[in-house]
mmCIF file of C-alpha atoms and ligand atoms in Angstrom:
data_model
loop_
_atom_site.group_PDB
_atom_site.id
_atom_site.type_symbol
_atom_site.label_atom_id
_atom_site.label_comp_id
_atom_site.label_asym_id
_atom_site.label_seq_id
_atom_site.Cartn_x
_atom_site.Cartn_y
_atom_site.Cartn_z
ATOM 1 C CA UNK M 694 -13.122 -28.844 -5.118
ATOM 2 C CA UNK M 695 -13.829 -30.474 -1.740
ATOM 3 C CA UNK M 696 -15.887 -34.086 -3.189
ATOM 4 C CA UNK M 697 -14.078 -35.910 0.288
ATOM 5 C CA UNK M 698 -11.695 -35.158 2.725
ATOM 6 C CA UNK M 699 -9.635 -37.823 1.817
ATOM 7 C CA UNK M 700 -9.204 -36.369 -1.266
ATOM 8 C CA UNK M 701 -5.421 -34.941 -2.180
ATOM 9 C CA UNK M 702 -5.523 -32.939 -5.405
ATOM 10 C CA UNK M 703 -1.837 -32.619 -5.842
ATOM 11 C CA UNK M 704 -2.088 -29.218 -7.941
ATOM 12 C CA UNK M 705 1.215 -28.087 -8.929
ATOM 13 C CA UNK M 706 2.696 -26.092 -12.211
ATOM 14 C CA UNK M 707 5.460 -29.166 -12.381
ATOM 15 C CA UNK M 708 2.979 -31.473 -12.494
ATOM 16 C CA UNK M 709 0.136 -29.629 -14.574
ATOM 17 C CA UNK M 710 2.842 -29.150 -17.181
ATOM 18 C CA UNK M 711 3.537 -32.837 -17.555
ATOM 19 C CA UNK M 712 -0.203 -33.853 -17.396
ATOM 20 C CA UNK M 713 -0.720 -31.399 -20.188
ATOM 21 C CA UNK M 714 1.828 -32.933 -22.574
ATOM 22 C CA UNK M 715 0.720 -36.315 -21.887
ATOM 23 C CA UNK M 716 -2.866 -35.277 -22.790
ATOM 24 C CA UNK M 717 -1.137 -34.282 -26.370
ATOM 25 C CA UNK M 718 -2.154 -36.828 -28.804
ATOM 26 C CA UNK M 719 1.247 -36.388 -30.694
ATOM 27 C CA UNK M 720 2.981 -37.969 -27.646
ATOM 28 C CA UNK M 721 4.953 -40.885 -27.939
ATOM 29 C CA UNK M 722 5.085 -43.846 -26.260
ATOM 30 C CA UNK M 723 8.885 -43.006 -24.523
ATOM 31 C CA UNK M 724 8.297 -39.492 -23.383
ATOM 32 C CA UNK M 725 4.383 -40.591 -22.444
ATOM 33 C CA UNK M 726 6.033 -43.201 -20.000
ATOM 34 C CA UNK M 727 8.465 -40.677 -18.938
ATOM 35 C CA UNK M 728 5.950 -38.171 -17.656
ATOM 36 C CA UNK M 729 3.820 -41.233 -15.672
ATOM 37 C CA UNK M 730 7.018 -42.414 -14.293
ATOM 38 C CA UNK M 731 7.936 -38.471 -12.887
ATOM 39 C CA UNK M 732 4.561 -37.641 -12.345
ATOM 40 C CA UNK M 733 3.924 -40.907 -10.347
ATOM 41 C CA UNK M 734 7.185 -40.032 -8.227
ATOM 42 C CA UNK M 735 5.565 -36.637 -7.876
ATOM 43 C CA UNK M 736 2.813 -37.777 -6.334
ATOM 44 C CA UNK M 737 4.640 -40.530 -4.152
ATOM 45 C CA UNK M 738 6.453 -37.937 -2.603
ATOM 46 C CA UNK M 739 3.224 -36.368 -1.177
ATOM 47 C CA UNK M 740 1.489 -39.714 -0.640
ATOM 48 C CA UNK M 741 4.424 -40.805 1.357
ATOM 49 C CA UNK M 742 4.888 -37.881 3.773
ATOM 50 C CA UNK M 743 4.139 -39.931 6.974
ATOM 51 C CA UNK M 744 5.817 -43.479 7.395
ATOM 52 C CA UNK M 745 6.942 -45.783 10.478
ATOM 53 C CA UNK M 746 10.384 -44.841 11.623
ATOM 54 C CA UNK M 747 12.600 -46.032 13.680
ATOM 55 C CA UNK M 748 15.249 -44.155 16.083
ATOM 56 C CA UNK M 749 18.741 -45.123 14.398
ATOM 57 C CA UNK M 750 21.821 -44.164 16.374
ATOM 58 C CA UNK M 751 23.880 -42.366 13.831
ATOM 59 C CA UNK M 752 27.691 -41.302 14.670
ATOM 60 C CA UNK M 753 28.023 -38.063 12.596
ATOM 61 C CA UNK M 754 32.063 -36.675 12.310
ATOM 62 C CA UNK M 755 30.986 -34.994 15.538
ATOM 63 C CA UNK M 756 29.069 -36.536 17.415
ATOM 64 C CA UNK M 757 26.507 -39.597 18.093
ATOM 65 C CA UNK M 758 22.652 -38.695 17.843
ATOM 66 C CA UNK M 759 19.866 -40.515 17.213
ATOM 67 C CA UNK M 760 17.658 -40.071 13.734
ATOM 68 C CA UNK M 761 14.568 -41.199 12.526
ATOM 69 C CA UNK M 762 15.022 -43.797 9.575
ATOM 70 C CA UNK M 763 11.927 -45.121 7.681
ATOM 71 C CA UNK M 764 10.861 -48.799 8.769
ATOM 72 C CA UNK M 765 11.811 -51.564 6.440
ATOM 73 C CA UNK M 766 8.992 -53.122 4.485
ATOM 74 C CA UNK M 767 6.319 -50.971 5.238
ATOM 75 C CA UNK M 768 5.145 -49.683 1.415
ATOM 76 C CA UNK M 769 4.200 -52.139 -0.694
ATOM 77 C CA UNK M 770 3.060 -50.943 -4.037
ATOM 78 C CA UNK M 771 0.699 -52.243 -6.638
ATOM 79 C CA UNK M 772 0.151 -51.452 -9.822
ATOM 80 C CA UNK M 773 -3.533 -52.505 -11.579
ATOM 81 C CA UNK M 774 -2.640 -54.012 -14.583
ATOM 82 C CA UNK M 775 -1.884 -52.616 -17.221
ATOM 83 C CA UNK M 776 -1.365 -48.770 -17.033
ATOM 84 C CA UNK M 777 -0.662 -48.866 -13.181
ATOM 85 C CA UNK M 778 2.795 -50.274 -14.096
ATOM 86 C CA UNK M 779 3.955 -46.932 -15.564
ATOM 87 C CA UNK M 780 3.807 -45.694 -12.259
ATOM 88 C CA UNK M 781 5.743 -48.185 -10.451
ATOM 89 C CA UNK M 782 10.060 -46.969 -10.907
ATOM 90 C CA UNK M 783 8.999 -43.304 -9.967
ATOM 91 C CA UNK M 784 7.762 -44.434 -7.037
ATOM 92 C CA UNK M 785 10.815 -47.318 -6.688
ATOM 93 C CA UNK M 786 13.301 -43.995 -7.128
ATOM 94 C CA UNK M 787 11.827 -42.786 -3.934
ATOM 95 C CA UNK M 788 11.360 -45.826 -1.543
ATOM 96 C CA UNK M 789 13.573 -48.610 -3.820
ATOM 97 C CA UNK M 790 13.049 -51.451 -1.318
ATOM 98 C CA UNK M 791 9.678 -51.408 -1.364
ATOM 99 C CA UNK M 792 7.566 -54.981 -2.292
ATOM 100 C CA UNK M 793 5.595 -54.715 -5.826
ATOM 101 C CA UNK M 794 2.604 -56.938 -5.954
ATOM 102 C CA UNK M 795 0.349 -56.473 -9.170
ATOM 103 C CA UNK M 796 -3.654 -56.619 -9.668
ATOM 104 C CA UNK M 797 -5.015 -57.282 -13.270
ATOM 105 C CA UNK M 798 -8.121 -55.647 -14.205
ATOM 106 C CA UNK M 799 -9.522 -55.217 -17.630
ATOM 107 C CA UNK M 800 -13.024 -53.064 -17.913
ATOM 108 C CA UNK M 801 -15.713 -54.686 -20.016
ATOM 109 C CA UNK M 802 -16.217 -52.802 -23.201
ATOM 110 C CA UNK M 803 -19.581 -53.232 -23.354
ATOM 111 C CA UNK M 804 -20.613 -52.866 -19.217
ATOM 112 C CA UNK M 805 -18.009 -51.217 -18.045
ATOM 113 C CA UNK M 806 -17.487 -53.444 -15.286
ATOM 114 C CA UNK M 807 -14.095 -54.172 -13.768
ATOM 115 C CA UNK M 808 -12.950 -57.787 -14.213
ATOM 116 C CA UNK M 809 -10.019 -59.471 -12.256
ATOM 117 C CA UNK M 810 -7.575 -61.668 -13.924
ATOM 118 C CA UNK M 811 -4.638 -61.535 -12.187
ATOM 119 C CA UNK M 812 -3.546 -61.569 -8.227
ATOM 120 C CA UNK M 813 0.024 -61.643 -7.005
ATOM 121 C CA UNK M 814 0.178 -59.824 -3.594
ATOM 122 C CA UNK M 815 3.388 -59.786 -1.189
ATOM 123 C CA UNK M 816 2.176 -59.982 2.487
ATOM 124 C CA UNK M 817 0.129 -57.213 3.206
ATOM 125 C CA UNK M 818 -0.760 -56.974 6.955
ATOM 126 C CA UNK M 819 0.307 -53.930 8.643
ATOM 127 C CA UNK M 820 1.895 -52.452 5.212
ATOM 128 C CA UNK M 821 0.833 -48.828 3.926
ATOM 129 C CA UNK M 822 -0.524 -49.969 0.176
ATOM 130 C CA UNK M 823 -0.146 -47.583 -2.522
ATOM 131 C CA UNK M 824 -2.562 -49.018 -4.944
ATOM 132 C CA UNK M 825 -1.308 -47.026 -8.390
ATOM 133 C CA UNK M 826 -3.166 -46.671 -11.896
ATOM 134 C CA UNK M 827 -3.104 -43.463 -13.830
ATOM 135 C CA UNK M 828 -6.697 -43.353 -14.924
ATOM 136 C CA UNK M 829 -10.106 -42.699 -11.970
ATOM 137 C CA UNK M 830 -12.753 -42.966 -14.262
ATOM 138 C CA UNK M 831 -16.415 -45.075 -13.260
ATOM 139 C CA UNK M 832 -14.049 -45.963 -10.522
ATOM 140 C CA UNK M 833 -15.156 -49.667 -10.946
ATOM 141 C CA UNK M 834 -11.427 -50.939 -11.353
ATOM 142 C CA UNK M 835 -10.335 -49.269 -8.532
ATOM 143 C CA UNK M 836 -12.957 -50.168 -6.303
ATOM 144 C CA UNK M 837 -12.559 -54.007 -6.679
ATOM 145 C CA UNK M 838 -9.332 -53.496 -6.232
ATOM 146 C CA UNK M 839 -9.428 -51.855 -2.777
ATOM 147 C CA UNK M 840 -11.998 -54.360 -1.676
ATOM 148 C CA UNK M 841 -9.612 -57.719 -2.932
ATOM 149 C CA UNK M 842 -6.623 -55.588 -1.137
ATOM 150 C CA UNK M 843 -9.202 -55.141 2.098
ATOM 151 C CA UNK M 844 -9.010 -58.773 2.856
ATOM 152 C CA UNK M 845 -5.285 -58.942 3.143
ATOM 153 C CA UNK M 846 -5.610 -56.765 5.803
ATOM 154 C CA UNK M 847 -3.188 -53.865 5.133
ATOM 155 C CA UNK M 848 -2.729 -50.498 7.787
ATOM 156 C CA UNK M 849 -3.781 -48.272 5.375
ATOM 157 C CA UNK M 850 -4.575 -48.030 1.541
ATOM 158 C CA UNK M 851 -3.447 -44.832 -0.817
ATOM 159 C CA UNK M 852 -5.001 -44.746 -4.665
ATOM 160 C CA UNK M 853 -2.198 -42.732 -6.719
ATOM 161 C CA UNK M 854 -4.119 -41.809 -9.675
ATOM 162 C CA UNK M 855 -2.649 -39.073 -12.566
ATOM 163 C CA UNK M 856 -6.097 -38.307 -14.320
ATOM 164 C CA UNK M 857 -9.481 -38.659 -12.358
ATOM 165 C CA UNK M 858 -13.186 -37.359 -12.788
ATOM 166 C CA UNK M 859 -15.468 -36.099 -9.653
ATOM 167 C CA UNK M 860 -17.855 -39.076 -10.595
ATOM 168 C CA UNK M 861 -15.131 -41.530 -10.267
ATOM 169 C CA UNK M 862 -13.936 -39.676 -7.179
ATOM 170 C CA UNK M 863 -17.398 -40.245 -5.863
ATOM 171 C CA UNK M 864 -17.853 -44.020 -6.522
ATOM 172 C CA UNK M 865 -14.359 -44.679 -5.173
ATOM 173 C CA UNK M 866 -15.276 -42.624 -1.787
ATOM 174 C CA UNK M 867 -18.685 -44.228 -1.367
ATOM 175 C CA UNK M 868 -17.221 -47.542 -1.602
ATOM 176 C CA UNK M 869 -14.370 -46.936 0.421
ATOM 177 C CA UNK M 870 -14.444 -43.544 2.719
ATOM 178 C CA UNK M 871 -11.690 -44.786 4.403
ATOM 179 C CA UNK M 872 -9.258 -44.725 1.723
ATOM 180 C CA UNK M 873 -6.815 -42.130 0.436
ATOM 181 C CA UNK M 874 -7.037 -40.722 -3.361
ATOM 182 C CA UNK M 875 -4.142 -38.877 -4.733
ATOM 183 C CA UNK M 876 -4.298 -37.591 -8.053
ATOM 184 C CA UNK M 877 -2.882 -34.853 -10.433
ATOM 185 C CA UNK M 878 -5.957 -33.959 -11.844
ATOM 186 C CA UNK M 879 -9.608 -33.877 -11.881
ATOM 187 C CA UNK M 880 -10.772 -33.240 -15.414
ATOM 188 C CA UNK M 881 -14.420 -32.887 -16.312
ATOM 189 C CA UNK M 882 -16.806 -35.593 -17.199
ATOM 190 C CA UNK M 883 -16.859 -38.860 -18.698
ATOM 191 C CA UNK M 884 -18.052 -38.976 -22.291
ATOM 192 C CA UNK M 885 -20.827 -41.793 -23.237
ATOM 193 C CA UNK M 886 -17.924 -44.638 -23.982
ATOM 194 C CA UNK M 887 -16.774 -43.545 -20.367
ATOM 195 C CA UNK M 888 -13.967 -42.395 -21.466
ATOM 196 C CA UNK M 889 -12.314 -39.049 -19.362
ATOM 197 C CA UNK M 890 -12.536 -36.430 -21.032
ATOM 198 C CA UNK M 891 -10.518 -33.881 -21.971
ATOM 199 C CA UNK M 892 -8.819 -36.776 -20.456
ATOM 200 C CA UNK M 893 -5.131 -38.756 -22.314
ATOM 201 C CA UNK M 894 -7.290 -41.575 -23.987
ATOM 202 C CA UNK M 895 -6.154 -45.333 -23.493
ATOM 203 C CA UNK M 896 -3.169 -44.894 -20.775
ATOM 204 C CA UNK M 897 -2.808 -48.377 -20.563
ATOM 205 C CA UNK M 898 -2.418 -48.504 -24.812
ATOM 206 C CA UNK M 899 -0.710 -45.507 -24.799
ATOM 207 C CA UNK M 900 2.205 -46.650 -22.400
ATOM 208 C CA UNK M 901 2.602 -49.861 -24.124
ATOM 209 C CA UNK M 902 2.234 -48.831 -28.152
ATOM 210 C CA UNK M 903 -0.451 -51.321 -28.617
ATOM 211 C CA UNK M 904 -2.074 -48.836 -30.759
HETATM 212 C C1 PRP D 2308 -7.943 -48.630 -17.594
HETATM 213 C C2 PRP D 2308 -7.546 -47.593 -16.593
HETATM 214 C C3 PRP D 2308 -8.091 -48.379 -15.243
HETATM 215 C C4 PRP D 2308 -9.485 -48.466 -16.032
HETATM 216 C C5 PRP D 2308 -10.334 -47.117 -15.358
HETATM 217 O O1 PRP D 2308 -7.892 -50.283 -17.420
HETATM 218 O O2 PRP D 2308 -6.001 -48.120 -16.365
HETATM 219 O O3 PRP D 2308 -7.450 -49.221 -14.464
HETATM 220 O O4 PRP D 2308 -9.571 -47.744 -16.827
HETATM 221 O O5 PRP D 2308 -11.744 -47.173 -15.663
HETATM 222 P P1 PRP D 2308 -12.911 -47.703 -14.380
HETATM 223 O O6 PRP D 2308 -12.543 -46.181 -13.293
HETATM 224 O O7 PRP D 2308 -13.908 -47.250 -15.115
HETATM 225 O O8 PRP D 2308 -13.120 -48.611 -13.986
HETATM 226 P P2 PRP D 2308 -8.030 -50.825 -19.388
HETATM 227 O O9 PRP D 2308 -9.050 -51.526 -18.301
HETATM 228 O O10 PRP D 2308 -8.486 -50.012 -20.057
HETATM 229 O O11 PRP D 2308 -7.014 -51.904 -18.657
HETATM 230 P P3 PRP D 2308 -5.077 -51.156 -19.476
HETATM 231 O O12 PRP D 2308 -4.886 -50.478 -18.325
HETATM 232 O O13 PRP D 2308 -5.240 -53.086 -19.467
HETATM 233 O O14 PRP D 2308 -5.761 -51.028 -20.665
HETATM 234 N N1 URA D 2309 -9.245 -45.583 -19.055
HETATM 235 C C1 URA D 2309 -8.668 -45.296 -19.764
HETATM 236 O O1 URA D 2309 -7.120 -45.647 -19.824
HETATM 237 N N2 URA D 2309 -8.788 -43.980 -20.223
HETATM 238 C C2 URA D 2309 -9.886 -43.583 -20.240
HETATM 239 O O2 URA D 2309 -10.325 -42.351 -20.209
HETATM 240 C C3 URA D 2309 -10.954 -44.011 -18.660
HETATM 241 C C4 URA D 2309 -10.187 -45.507 -18.646
#
């Protein structure tokens, strides 16, 4: 599917296997969390392919060489609460020094509009921001979060999700054509309640055991 050239569908059998197990309604909180963390790590591996580097002198047992190390403090993780929290640890495994901000958003049950209820950001100027949320449904939450992030002038914004649908991808792209979207799966559609189908249900509730 080529809805958007900034769309990166990370179609990998390891990822597909783990998302399939997340979808299973019999999968409990512990396993659901583990799969979210592992999938986030694999999406992060793709999203962090190119980062600014600093030529650095390294002394090997044989000679002195100049190697490129990743520039310190160049990445910020911004999970959208609650469900985005489930993706943080996987990416911190790759880049443990990244700062982590938080954006609280909930979807109004009647209008499906995203409402912001919390925001705590580190400095974003000149940083690569990984915006994290496992679900891209109507695109309302991600679009509102990106709008907010842009006011803090980051260098680049990459949105990482586990399950998306064409409608959400189109909306997010229409609102913010300059960001990259990394998704593990692109599902069929939204149902009348704006849930992704086949989907995996309510990601926040399944991560935190609240239903
Ligand atoms: C879910 C999900 C996204 C949003 C996606 O969060 O984690 O943030 O819905 O839907 P959208 O693309 O239509 O905006 P929810 O509002 O259920 O909050 P929660 O993470 O606290 O459960
Ligand atoms: N939020 C979720 O957690 N799941 C969906 O399917 C849609 C929005």
